[in-house]
Amino acid sequence: MTESCCDLHCHTTESDGTLTPRELVRLAREIGLKTIAVTDHDTIAGIESAKRAGEEFGVRVLSGVEISVEYAAKTVHMLGYCFDAGAAKLQAGLDRLVSGRNERNAKIVARLNELGCAVTLEEIEAEAGGKVVGRPHIARVLLRHGYVATWEEAFDKYLARGAAAYFERLRFSPVDDVALIREAGGVAVLAHPKYVALHEGETLEDILQTLVHAGLGGMECYYTDHTPEETAYYLELARRYNLVVTGGSDFHGDVKPEIALGVGKGNLCVPESCAEALIERAARQ
Ligand code: AMP
Ligand code: ZN
Ligand code: FE
Ligand code: FE
């Protein structure tokens, strides 16, 4: 690991990762990262302790969050960075998303029970450690009980969009999401553009134009699963639309052991200049 890499997409035990914020920062220090951003799903609860650990271990920690929004009947993941983590409106928006998750999770459990999978909401919440509960936690409980043999089976059979126990949950539109992040002083970023599903005839640029119009400030060009060709294409798009280039591994700890902090599947290196550019953009807008 060279000294000039950062990782701006990391999950912790506050959502579906397996390292606590402090453990994450300590690992970042061990592998020589200068800067990380904690980007848990729908929560910023880990940021304060991550920042404290950042001071302890000498790692710069940026505030971050990952929110999946509803765009043309599809899910698009958005990241928010460098916002004021004390902003009341941001917290209220995230609280609504978590309530929406809890309502959805109850429906999933009821349907799973009907389908013969005797799992309870309590054990799923225990799996999540009392934090933001997601489908990955439900998948883990299904696996532990032997109702499915693999993670993929849990999603294909029950949890993926359109599967037997799938239910929608409250999601913001991209416009609302961008506003939420920007009003808190942050920069809204399109996450892993590779995984933006496109309708027939639609291009990534169509979606980008809508998002840029709404106030999008950046794009995650460097990402674990992006090929060099894809990265080059996203870098070119970011340049054309005047977007800050960001990047990260999407580290989740033991639940996704194939993805390592900082380096992803081995050869990821997000230039430290990405972190600088984000900070600068947040200060300017
Ligand atoms: P949630 O935020 O609770 O709706 O769960 C979303 C998470 O579930 C994603 O971040 C993925 O980790 C996982 N996930 C969603 N769809 C799939 C799928 N088809 N296969 C595997 N994992 C998935
Ligand atoms: Zn996740
Ligand atoms: Fe994501
Ligand atoms: Fe993620």
Coordinates of C-alpha atoms and ligand atoms in Angstrom, one line a residue:
M1 CA 0.0 0.0 0.0
T2 CA 1.5 3.3 -1.0
E3 CA 1.0 6.2 1.3
S4 CA -1.1 8.2 -1.2
C5 CA -4.2 6.0 -1.1
C6 CA -7.5 6.6 0.7
D7 CA -10.7 4.7 1.0
L8 CA -13.9 6.7 0.9
H9 CA -16.5 3.8 1.0
C10 CA -16.5 1.7 4.2
H11 CA -19.2 0.1 6.3
T12 CA -19.1 -0.6 10.0
T13 CA -21.2 -2.4 12.7
E14 CA -23.5 0.7 12.7
S15 CA -25.0 -0.9 9.5
D16 CA -24.0 -4.2 7.9
G17 CA -20.2 -4.2 8.3
T18 CA -18.4 -6.3 11.0
L19 CA -15.8 -3.9 12.3
T20 CA -16.7 -1.2 14.8
P21 CA -15.8 2.3 13.7
R22 CA -12.7 2.3 15.9
E23 CA -11.6 -1.1 14.6
L24 CA -12.0 0.2 11.0
V25 CA -9.9 3.3 11.7
R26 CA -7.2 1.1 13.4
L27 CA -7.1 -1.2 10.4
A28 CA -6.8 1.9 8.1
R29 CA -3.8 3.0 10.2
E30 CA -2.2 -0.5 10.0
I31 CA -2.4 -0.6 6.2
G32 CA -1.2 3.0 5.8
L33 CA -4.3 4.9 4.6
K34 CA -4.2 8.6 5.3
T35 CA -7.9 9.2 4.9
I36 CA -11.1 7.1 5.2
A37 CA -14.8 8.0 5.1
V38 CA -17.3 5.9 7.0
T39 CA -20.3 5.4 4.8
D40 CA -22.9 3.3 6.6
H41 CA -26.3 2.7 5.1
D42 CA -28.8 5.3 6.3
T43 CA -26.9 6.2 9.5
I44 CA -24.2 8.6 10.6
A45 CA -24.1 7.1 14.1
G46 CA -20.5 5.7 13.6
I47 CA -18.9 9.0 12.6
E48 CA -18.2 10.5 16.0
S49 CA -16.4 7.5 17.3
A50 CA -14.6 7.0 14.0
K51 CA -13.4 10.6 14.2
R52 CA -12.2 10.1 17.8
A53 CA -10.3 7.0 16.7
G54 CA -8.9 9.0 13.8
E55 CA -7.3 11.4 16.3
E56 CA -6.1 8.5 18.3
F57 CA -4.5 6.6 15.3
G58 CA -3.6 9.6 13.1
V59 CA -6.1 8.9 10.3
R60 CA -8.2 11.6 8.8
V61 CA -11.9 10.6 8.9
L62 CA -14.5 12.2 6.7
S63 CA -18.2 12.1 7.5
G64 CA -20.1 9.9 5.1
V65 CA -23.3 8.0 4.5
E66 CA -24.7 5.7 1.8
I67 CA -28.4 6.0 0.9
S68 CA -30.2 4.0 -1.8
V69 CA -32.7 6.2 -3.6
E70 CA -35.6 5.3 -5.9
Y71 CA -35.0 6.4 -9.5
A72 CA -37.3 5.4 -12.3
A73 CA -38.5 2.2 -10.5
K74 CA -34.9 1.3 -9.8
T75 CA -32.5 1.6 -6.9
V76 CA -29.5 3.8 -7.2
H77 CA -26.9 4.2 -4.4
M78 CA -25.8 7.7 -3.5
L79 CA -23.1 8.7 -1.1
G80 CA -22.9 11.9 1.0
Y81 CA -19.7 13.3 2.3
C82 CA -18.3 16.1 4.4
F83 CA -21.6 17.2 5.8
D84 CA -22.2 18.5 9.3
A85 CA -23.0 15.4 11.2
G86 CA -24.9 17.5 13.8
A87 CA -27.4 18.8 11.2
A88 CA -30.9 18.2 12.6
K89 CA -32.6 17.9 9.3
L90 CA -30.2 15.3 8.0
Q91 CA -30.7 13.3 11.1
A92 CA -34.5 13.6 10.8
G93 CA -34.3 12.3 7.2
L94 CA -32.2 9.4 8.2
D95 CA -34.5 8.5 11.1
R96 CA -37.4 8.3 8.6
L97 CA -35.4 5.9 6.4
V98 CA -34.6 3.7 9.4
S99 CA -38.3 3.7 10.4
G100 CA -39.1 2.7 6.9
R101 CA -36.6 -0.2 7.1
N102 CA -38.2 -1.4 10.4
E103 CA -41.7 -1.5 8.8
R104 CA -40.3 -3.3 5.8
N105 CA -38.4 -5.8 7.9
A106 CA -41.5 -6.7 9.8
K107 CA -43.3 -7.5 6.6
I108 CA -40.3 -9.6 5.3
V109 CA -40.3 -11.6 8.6
A110 CA -44.1 -12.2 8.4
R111 CA -43.8 -13.5 4.8
L112 CA -40.8 -15.6 5.6
N113 CA -42.8 -17.3 8.4
E114 CA -45.6 -18.0 6.0
L115 CA -43.1 -19.5 3.6
G116 CA -41.9 -21.9 6.4
C117 CA -38.8 -20.0 7.6
A118 CA -39.2 -19.7 11.4
V119 CA -37.1 -16.6 11.9
T120 CA -38.0 -13.7 14.3
L121 CA -37.5 -10.0 14.1
E122 CA -35.8 -10.2 17.5
E123 CA -33.0 -12.5 16.3
I124 CA -32.5 -10.4 13.2
E125 CA -32.2 -7.3 15.3
A126 CA -29.8 -9.1 17.5
E127 CA -27.8 -10.0 14.4
A128 CA -27.6 -6.3 13.6
G129 CA -26.5 -5.5 17.1
G130 CA -29.4 -3.0 17.6
K131 CA -28.2 -0.9 14.7
V132 CA -29.6 -0.2 11.2
V133 CA -31.1 -3.5 10.1
G134 CA -30.8 -4.5 6.5
R135 CA -31.5 -7.5 4.2
P136 CA -27.9 -8.8 4.8
H137 CA -28.7 -9.4 8.4
I138 CA -31.8 -11.3 7.4
A139 CA -29.7 -13.3 5.0
R140 CA -27.3 -14.2 7.8
V141 CA -30.1 -15.5 10.0
L142 CA -31.6 -17.5 7.2
L143 CA -28.1 -19.0 6.6
R144 CA -27.5 -19.8 10.2
H145 CA -30.8 -21.7 10.5
G146 CA -30.1 -23.6 7.3
Y147 CA -33.1 -22.3 5.4
V148 CA -30.7 -21.4 2.6
A149 CA -27.2 -22.8 1.8
T150 CA -25.7 -19.6 0.4
W151 CA -26.0 -15.9 0.6
E152 CA -27.0 -15.8 -3.1
E153 CA -29.8 -18.3 -2.4
A154 CA -31.1 -16.1 0.4
F155 CA -31.4 -13.2 -2.0
D156 CA -32.5 -15.1 -5.1
K157 CA -35.2 -17.0 -3.3
Y158 CA -36.4 -14.5 -0.7
L159 CA -34.8 -11.1 -0.5
A160 CA -33.9 -9.7 -3.9
R161 CA -36.3 -7.3 -5.6
G162 CA -39.1 -9.5 -7.0
A163 CA -38.3 -12.5 -4.8
A164 CA -40.8 -14.3 -2.5
A165 CA -40.3 -12.1 0.6
Y166 CA -39.3 -8.8 -1.0
F167 CA -41.0 -5.7 0.1
E168 CA -40.3 -2.1 -0.8
R169 CA -39.2 0.4 1.9
L170 CA -39.4 4.1 2.0
R171 CA -36.8 5.6 -0.3
F172 CA -36.1 9.2 -1.2
S173 CA -35.9 10.5 -4.8
P174 CA -32.4 11.5 -6.0
V175 CA -33.5 15.1 -5.8
D176 CA -34.6 14.9 -2.2
D177 CA -31.5 12.9 -1.3
V178 CA -29.1 15.5 -2.9
A179 CA -31.0 18.3 -1.1
L180 CA -30.7 16.5 2.2
I181 CA -26.9 16.1 1.8
R182 CA -26.3 19.6 0.5
E183 CA -28.4 21.4 3.1
A184 CA -26.2 19.7 5.7
G185 CA -23.2 21.2 3.9
G186 CA -22.2 18.0 2.2
V187 CA -21.4 16.7 -1.3
A188 CA -23.7 14.2 -3.0
V189 CA -21.9 11.5 -5.0
L190 CA -23.2 8.8 -7.3
A191 CA -21.9 5.4 -5.9
H192 CA -20.5 2.6 -8.0
P193 CA -21.9 3.7 -11.4
K194 CA -21.2 0.1 -12.6
Y195 CA -24.2 -1.0 -10.6
V196 CA -26.7 1.6 -11.9
A197 CA -29.2 -0.6 -13.7
L198 CA -30.2 0.9 -17.1
H199 CA -33.5 0.6 -18.8
E200 CA -33.4 -0.3 -22.5
G201 CA -32.1 2.6 -24.5
E202 CA -31.1 4.5 -21.4
T203 CA -27.5 5.5 -20.8
L204 CA -25.6 6.4 -17.7
E205 CA -25.3 9.9 -19.0
D206 CA -29.1 10.3 -19.1
I207 CA -29.2 9.5 -15.4
L208 CA -26.1 11.7 -14.7
Q209 CA -27.7 14.7 -16.3
T210 CA -30.8 14.4 -14.1
L211 CA -28.6 14.0 -11.0
V212 CA -26.3 16.8 -11.9
H213 CA -29.3 19.0 -12.4
A214 CA -30.4 18.1 -8.9
G215 CA -27.0 19.2 -7.5
L216 CA -24.8 16.0 -7.7
G217 CA -21.2 16.9 -6.9
G218 CA -19.2 13.8 -7.5
M219 CA -19.0 10.3 -8.9
E220 CA -17.3 7.2 -7.4
C221 CA -15.0 6.4 -10.4
Y222 CA -12.6 4.2 -8.5
Y223 CA -14.4 1.1 -7.1
T224 CA -13.5 -2.5 -6.2
D225 CA -15.5 -4.0 -9.1
H226 CA -14.7 -1.4 -11.8
T227 CA -12.4 -2.6 -14.6
P228 CA -9.6 -0.2 -15.8
E229 CA -11.8 0.5 -18.9
E230 CA -14.8 1.3 -16.8
T231 CA -12.7 3.5 -14.5
A232 CA -11.4 5.4 -17.5
Y233 CA -14.9 5.9 -18.8
Y234 CA -16.2 7.2 -15.5
L235 CA -13.2 9.5 -15.1
E236 CA -14.0 11.0 -18.5
L237 CA -17.7 11.5 -17.5
A238 CA -16.7 13.1 -14.2
R239 CA -14.4 15.5 -16.1
R240 CA -17.1 16.4 -18.6
Y241 CA -19.8 17.0 -15.9
N242 CA -17.4 18.8 -13.5
L243 CA -17.9 16.1 -10.8
V244 CA -15.4 15.4 -8.0
V245 CA -13.8 12.0 -8.5
T246 CA -14.2 9.8 -5.5
G247 CA -13.5 6.1 -4.8
G248 CA -13.6 3.3 -2.3
S249 CA -13.6 -0.4 -1.6
D250 CA -17.1 -0.9 -0.1
F251 CA -15.4 -2.7 2.7
H252 CA -17.8 -4.7 4.9
G253 CA -15.4 -6.8 7.0
D254 CA -15.9 -10.6 7.4
V255 CA -19.3 -10.7 5.6
K256 CA -17.5 -9.8 2.3
P257 CA -14.1 -11.2 3.0
E258 CA -13.1 -10.9 -0.7
I259 CA -13.0 -7.1 -0.3
A260 CA -10.1 -5.7 1.6
L261 CA -9.9 -2.2 3.1
G262 CA -8.1 0.2 0.8
V263 CA -7.2 -2.3 -2.0
G264 CA -10.6 -3.9 -2.7
K265 CA -9.9 -7.2 -4.5
G266 CA -6.2 -6.4 -4.6
N267 CA -5.3 -3.6 -7.0
L268 CA -7.6 -0.7 -6.0
C269 CA -5.8 2.5 -5.1
V270 CA -7.9 5.6 -4.6
P271 CA -5.7 8.6 -4.9
E272 CA -5.5 10.7 -1.7
S273 CA -6.2 13.7 -4.0
C274 CA -9.9 12.5 -4.1
A275 CA -10.3 13.2 -0.4
E276 CA -8.8 16.6 -0.9
A277 CA -11.1 17.4 -3.8
L278 CA -14.1 16.4 -1.8
I279 CA -13.2 18.6 1.1
E280 CA -12.6 21.5 -1.2
R281 CA -15.9 21.0 -3.0
A282 CA -17.8 20.9 0.3
A283 CA -16.1 24.1 1.4
R284 CA -17.0 25.8 -1.9
Q285 CA -20.7 25.0 -2.2
Ligands
AMP1 P1 -31.3 -3.1 2.3 O1 -30.5 -1.9 2.5 O2 -31.8 -3.7 3.6 O3 -32.4 -3.0 1.3 O4 -30.3 -4.2 1.7 C1 -29.4 -3.9 0.7 C2 -28.2 -4.7 0.7 O5 -28.5 -6.1 0.4 C3 -27.2 -4.3 -0.4 O6 -26.3 -3.3 0.1 C4 -26.5 -5.6 -0.7 O7 -25.4 -5.8 0.3 C5 -27.5 -6.7 -0.4 N1 -28.2 -7.1 -1.6 C6 -29.3 -6.5 -2.2 N2 -29.7 -7.2 -3.3 C7 -28.8 -8.3 -3.4 C8 -28.7 -9.4 -4.3 N3 -29.5 -9.5 -5.3 N4 -27.7 -10.3 -4.1 C9 -26.9 -10.1 -3.0 N5 -26.9 -9.1 -2.1 C10 -27.9 -8.2 -2.3
ZN2 ZN -23.7 -2.7 3.0
FE3 FE -23.8 0.4 -2.5
FE4 FE -21.7 0.3 0.2

